[in-house]
Short mmCIF file of C-alpha atoms in Angstrom, two decimals:
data_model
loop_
_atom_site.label_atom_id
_atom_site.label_comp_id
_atom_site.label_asym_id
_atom_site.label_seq_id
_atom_site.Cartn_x
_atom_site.Cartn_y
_atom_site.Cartn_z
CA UNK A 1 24.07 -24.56 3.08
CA UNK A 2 22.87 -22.36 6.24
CA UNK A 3 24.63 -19.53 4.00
CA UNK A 4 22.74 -19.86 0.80
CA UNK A 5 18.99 -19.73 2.55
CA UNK A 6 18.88 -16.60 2.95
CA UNK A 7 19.31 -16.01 -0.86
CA UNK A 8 16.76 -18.80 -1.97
CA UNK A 9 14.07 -16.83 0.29
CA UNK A 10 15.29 -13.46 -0.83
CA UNK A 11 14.51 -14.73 -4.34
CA UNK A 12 11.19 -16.23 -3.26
CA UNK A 13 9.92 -13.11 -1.84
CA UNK A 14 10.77 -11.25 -4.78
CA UNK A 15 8.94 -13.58 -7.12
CA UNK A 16 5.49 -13.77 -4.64
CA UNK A 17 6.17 -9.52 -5.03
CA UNK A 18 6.49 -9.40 -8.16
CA UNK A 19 3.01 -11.74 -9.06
CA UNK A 20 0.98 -9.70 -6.49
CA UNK A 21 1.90 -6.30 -7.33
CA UNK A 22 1.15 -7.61 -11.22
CA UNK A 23 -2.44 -9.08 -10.64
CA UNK A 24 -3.16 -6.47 -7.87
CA UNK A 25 -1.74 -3.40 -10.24
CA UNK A 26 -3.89 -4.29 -12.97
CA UNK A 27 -6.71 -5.65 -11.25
CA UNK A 28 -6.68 -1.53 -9.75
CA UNK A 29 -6.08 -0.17 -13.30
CA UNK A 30 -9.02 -1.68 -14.32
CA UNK A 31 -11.77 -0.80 -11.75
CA UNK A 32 -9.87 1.14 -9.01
CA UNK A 33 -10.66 4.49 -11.11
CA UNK A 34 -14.79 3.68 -10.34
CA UNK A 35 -13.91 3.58 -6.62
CA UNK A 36 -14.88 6.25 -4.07
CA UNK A 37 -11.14 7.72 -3.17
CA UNK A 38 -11.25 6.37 0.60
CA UNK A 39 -12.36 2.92 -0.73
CA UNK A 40 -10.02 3.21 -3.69
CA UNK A 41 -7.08 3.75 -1.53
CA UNK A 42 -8.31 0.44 0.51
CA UNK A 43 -7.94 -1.32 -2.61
CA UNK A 44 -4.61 -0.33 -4.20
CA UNK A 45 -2.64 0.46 -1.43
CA UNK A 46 -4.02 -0.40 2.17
CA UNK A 47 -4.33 -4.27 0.57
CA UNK A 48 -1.76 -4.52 -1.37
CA UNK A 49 0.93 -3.76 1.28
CA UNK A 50 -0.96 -5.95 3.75
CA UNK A 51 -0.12 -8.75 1.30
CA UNK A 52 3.21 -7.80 0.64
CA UNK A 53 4.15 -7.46 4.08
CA UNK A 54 2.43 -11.11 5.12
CA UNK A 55 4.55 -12.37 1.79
CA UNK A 56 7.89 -10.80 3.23
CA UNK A 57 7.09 -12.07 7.03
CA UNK A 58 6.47 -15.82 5.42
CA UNK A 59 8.99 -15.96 2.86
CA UNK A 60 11.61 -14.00 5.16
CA UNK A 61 10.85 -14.12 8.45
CA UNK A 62 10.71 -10.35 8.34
CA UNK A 63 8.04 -9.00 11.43
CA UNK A 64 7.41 -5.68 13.14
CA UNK A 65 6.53 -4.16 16.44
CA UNK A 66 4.81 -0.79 16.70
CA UNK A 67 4.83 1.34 19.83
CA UNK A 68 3.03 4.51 20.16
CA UNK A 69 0.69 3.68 17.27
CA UNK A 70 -2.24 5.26 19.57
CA UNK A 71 -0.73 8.84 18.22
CA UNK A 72 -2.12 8.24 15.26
CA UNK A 73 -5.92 8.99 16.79
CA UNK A 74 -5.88 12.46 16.06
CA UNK A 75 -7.39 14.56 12.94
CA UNK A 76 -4.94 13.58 9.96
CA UNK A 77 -2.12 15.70 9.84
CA UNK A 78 1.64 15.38 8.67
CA UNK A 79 3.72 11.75 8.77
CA UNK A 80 7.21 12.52 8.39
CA UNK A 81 9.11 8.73 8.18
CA UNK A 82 12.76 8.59 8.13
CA UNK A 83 13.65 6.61 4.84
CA UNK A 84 16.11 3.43 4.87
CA UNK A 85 14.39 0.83 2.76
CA UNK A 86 11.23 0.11 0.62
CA UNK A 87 9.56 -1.46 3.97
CA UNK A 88 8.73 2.07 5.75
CA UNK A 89 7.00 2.81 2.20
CA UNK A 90 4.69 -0.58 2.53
CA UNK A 91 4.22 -0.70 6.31
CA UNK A 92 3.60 3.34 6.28
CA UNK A 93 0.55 2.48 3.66
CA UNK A 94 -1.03 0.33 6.48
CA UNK A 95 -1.22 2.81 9.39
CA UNK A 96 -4.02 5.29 8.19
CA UNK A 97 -6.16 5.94 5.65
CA UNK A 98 -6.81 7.34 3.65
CA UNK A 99 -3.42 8.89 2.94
CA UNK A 100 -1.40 10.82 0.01
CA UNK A 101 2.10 10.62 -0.34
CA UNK A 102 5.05 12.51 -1.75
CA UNK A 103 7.05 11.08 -4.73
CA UNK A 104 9.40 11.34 -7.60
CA UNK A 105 6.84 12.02 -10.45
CA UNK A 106 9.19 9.57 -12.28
CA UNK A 107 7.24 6.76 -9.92
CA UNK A 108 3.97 7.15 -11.90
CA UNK A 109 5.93 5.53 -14.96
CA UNK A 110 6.26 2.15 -13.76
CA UNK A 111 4.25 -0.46 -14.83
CA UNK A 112 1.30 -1.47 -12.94
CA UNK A 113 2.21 -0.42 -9.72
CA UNK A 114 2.63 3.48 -10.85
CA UNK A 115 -0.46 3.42 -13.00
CA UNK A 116 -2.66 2.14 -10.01
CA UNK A 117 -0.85 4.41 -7.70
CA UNK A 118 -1.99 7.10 -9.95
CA UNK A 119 -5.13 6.85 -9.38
CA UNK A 120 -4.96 7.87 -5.70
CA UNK A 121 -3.33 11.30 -6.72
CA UNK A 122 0.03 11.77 -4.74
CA UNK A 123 1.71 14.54 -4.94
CA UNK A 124 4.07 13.88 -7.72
CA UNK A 125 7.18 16.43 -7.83
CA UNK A 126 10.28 17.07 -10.15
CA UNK A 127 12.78 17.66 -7.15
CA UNK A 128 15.06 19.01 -9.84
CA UNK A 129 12.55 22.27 -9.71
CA UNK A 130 13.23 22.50 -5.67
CA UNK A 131 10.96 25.90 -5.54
CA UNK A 132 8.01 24.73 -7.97
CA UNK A 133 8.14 21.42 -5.94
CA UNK A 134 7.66 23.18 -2.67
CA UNK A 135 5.31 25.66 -3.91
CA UNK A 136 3.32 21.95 -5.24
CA UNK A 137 3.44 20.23 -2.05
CA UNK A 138 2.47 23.11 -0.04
CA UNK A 139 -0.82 24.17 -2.19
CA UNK A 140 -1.61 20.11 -2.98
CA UNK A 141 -0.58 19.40 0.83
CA UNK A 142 -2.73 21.76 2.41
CA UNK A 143 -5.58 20.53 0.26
CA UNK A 144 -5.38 17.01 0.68
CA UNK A 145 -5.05 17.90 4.81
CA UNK A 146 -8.00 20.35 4.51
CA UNK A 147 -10.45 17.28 2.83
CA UNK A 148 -9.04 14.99 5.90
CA UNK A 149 -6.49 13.00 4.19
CA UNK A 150 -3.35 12.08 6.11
CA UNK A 151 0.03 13.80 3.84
CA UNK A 152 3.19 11.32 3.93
CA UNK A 153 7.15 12.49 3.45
CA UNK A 154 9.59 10.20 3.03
CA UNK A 155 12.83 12.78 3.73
CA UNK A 156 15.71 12.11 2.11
CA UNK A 157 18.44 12.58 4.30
CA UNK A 158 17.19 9.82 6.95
CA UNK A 159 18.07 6.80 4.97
CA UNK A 160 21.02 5.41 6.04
CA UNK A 161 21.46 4.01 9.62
CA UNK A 162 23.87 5.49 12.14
CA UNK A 163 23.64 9.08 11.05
CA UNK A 164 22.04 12.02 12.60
CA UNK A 165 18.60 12.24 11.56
CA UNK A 166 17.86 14.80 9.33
CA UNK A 167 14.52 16.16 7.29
CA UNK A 168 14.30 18.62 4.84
CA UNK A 169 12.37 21.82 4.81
CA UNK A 170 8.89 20.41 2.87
CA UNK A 171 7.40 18.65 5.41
CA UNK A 172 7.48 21.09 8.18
CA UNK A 173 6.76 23.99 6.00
CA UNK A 174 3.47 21.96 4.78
CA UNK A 175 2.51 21.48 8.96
CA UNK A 176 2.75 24.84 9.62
CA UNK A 177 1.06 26.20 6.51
CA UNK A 178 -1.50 23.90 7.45
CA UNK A 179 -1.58 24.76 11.17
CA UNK A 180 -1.43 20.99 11.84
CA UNK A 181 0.79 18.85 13.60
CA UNK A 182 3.84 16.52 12.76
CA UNK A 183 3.97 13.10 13.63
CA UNK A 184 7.58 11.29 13.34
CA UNK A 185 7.64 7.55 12.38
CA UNK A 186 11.43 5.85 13.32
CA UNK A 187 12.16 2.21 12.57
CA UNK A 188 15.38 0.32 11.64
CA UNK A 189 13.97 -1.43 8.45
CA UNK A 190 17.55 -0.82 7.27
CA UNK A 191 18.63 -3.42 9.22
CA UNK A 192 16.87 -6.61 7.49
CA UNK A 193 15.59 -4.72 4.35
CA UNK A 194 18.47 -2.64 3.35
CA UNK A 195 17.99 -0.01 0.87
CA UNK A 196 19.54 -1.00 -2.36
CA UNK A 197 20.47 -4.32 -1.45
CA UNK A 198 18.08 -7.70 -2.44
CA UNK A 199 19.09 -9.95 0.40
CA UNK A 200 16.96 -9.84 3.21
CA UNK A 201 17.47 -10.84 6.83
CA UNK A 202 14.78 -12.12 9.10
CA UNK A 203 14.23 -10.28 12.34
CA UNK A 204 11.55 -8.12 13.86
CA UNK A 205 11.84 -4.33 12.82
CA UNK A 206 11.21 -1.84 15.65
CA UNK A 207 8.77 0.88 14.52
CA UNK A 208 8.73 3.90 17.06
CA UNK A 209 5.48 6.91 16.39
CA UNK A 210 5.94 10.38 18.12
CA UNK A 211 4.17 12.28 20.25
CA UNK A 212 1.83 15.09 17.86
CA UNK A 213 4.65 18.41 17.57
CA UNK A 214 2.35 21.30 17.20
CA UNK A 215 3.28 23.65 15.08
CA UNK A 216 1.32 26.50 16.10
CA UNK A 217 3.07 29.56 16.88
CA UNK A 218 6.48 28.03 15.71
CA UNK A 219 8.72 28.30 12.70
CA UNK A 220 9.74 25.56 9.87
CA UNK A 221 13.11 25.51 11.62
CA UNK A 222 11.77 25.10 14.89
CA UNK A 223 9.32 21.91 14.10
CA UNK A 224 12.10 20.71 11.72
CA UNK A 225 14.75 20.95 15.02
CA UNK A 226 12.08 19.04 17.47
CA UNK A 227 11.52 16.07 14.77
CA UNK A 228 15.03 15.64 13.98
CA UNK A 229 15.56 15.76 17.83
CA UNK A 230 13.33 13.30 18.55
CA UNK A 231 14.11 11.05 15.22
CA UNK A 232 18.02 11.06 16.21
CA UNK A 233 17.53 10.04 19.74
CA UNK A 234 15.21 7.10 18.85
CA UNK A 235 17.25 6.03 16.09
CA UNK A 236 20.47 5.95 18.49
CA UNK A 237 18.37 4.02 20.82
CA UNK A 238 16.86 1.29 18.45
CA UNK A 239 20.71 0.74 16.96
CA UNK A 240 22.11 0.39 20.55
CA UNK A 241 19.43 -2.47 20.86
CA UNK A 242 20.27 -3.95 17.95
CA UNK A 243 23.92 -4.46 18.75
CA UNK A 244 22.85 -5.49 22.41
#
């Protein structure tokens, strides 16, 4: 019996997701566009995941602990997040706002939840055109960041657990375009929400926030080297306490 609960409240989560991100999508589709952007992203996003995230901690037991969340006082700048599960892309919503991410243009096609996430105008890239998407982020980037709205990467590279953390090239080029600095955002989401899998495990997710990595007077490769530094030896550290 003990083995099939965590099934039943896998599939009860799924179904409390599925009926909030339908009444909340279309409730945004219908007035979100008359919203002022700051409030707008309140109401699609910043909500929304607050919901989903309560619905995931009652249904699953899944929690979270945040340490060195007072970072995130500074002028908006860049979030790079490694990327192991849909959780970093709800909880990340919650931190500031208002906020723009990057995504598969492909994302804006889904039903309710990419129409109302339309309306807050990510920056939606074919990464099949790896120049024109750079060229994109960098010129959308640097105006979202110059009108004080926070710019969020999700790298690919950093999804699975026990590898060497690794980001690509966009995010740090975008910082140092931008003169502004990187924070890193580490957790092991993986661990109870893992990435392609339904089944969820309850436990409390460890969320880790950088110091600010200035980019002034440094190269791509150098702020790209200090995140993935940092990102690899807080990722060891958060699996070694997991196994302790």
């Amino acid at each position: 019996m003990t083995n099939i609960i965590p099934q039943i409240r896998s599939c009860v989560f799924y179904i409390g997701y599925g009926l909030i991100t339908l009444v909340w999508g279309t409730a945004s589709v219908i007035i979100g566009w008359a919203l002022p952007y700051k409030i707008r992203f309140i109401f699609i996003v910043f909500i929304w995941s607050h919901l989903v995230l309560k619905w995931l901690k009652l249904s699953c037991g899944i929690t979270y602990e945040i340490s060195g969340k007072e970072h995130l006082s500074i002028d908006p700048c860049v979030l790079l997040v490694n990327h192991q599960s849909t959780w970093e892309t709800l909880f990340t919503q919650t931190l500031v706002c208002p906020q723009t991410t990057l995504i598969k243009k492909e994302l804006l096609k889904i039903p309710f939840f990419g129409w109302a996430f339309a309306l807050l105008k990510p920056i939606a890239i074919d990464r099949k055109r790896k120049i024109g998407a750079l060229k994109q982020l960098l010129k959308q980037g640097n105006a979202r960041l110059n009108n004080g709205i926070w710019v969020t990467l999700f790298p690919e590279g950093t999804r699975s657990t026990g590898r060497k953390g690794s980001f690509q090239r966009g995010g740090a080029a975008l910082a140092v375009s931008a003169q502004k600095p990187v924070l890193v955002i580490a957790h092991n989401a993986g661990k109870y929400w893992p990435a392609g899998e339904w089944l969820k495990k309850p436990g409390t997710i460890q969320v880790r926030i950088s110091n600010p990595v200035e980019t002034r007077d440094k190269t791509v490769d150098e702020v790209n080297r200090i995140a993935e530094a940092w990102l690899e030896k807080v990722l060891s550290r958060l699996d070694d306490n997991h196994r302790n």
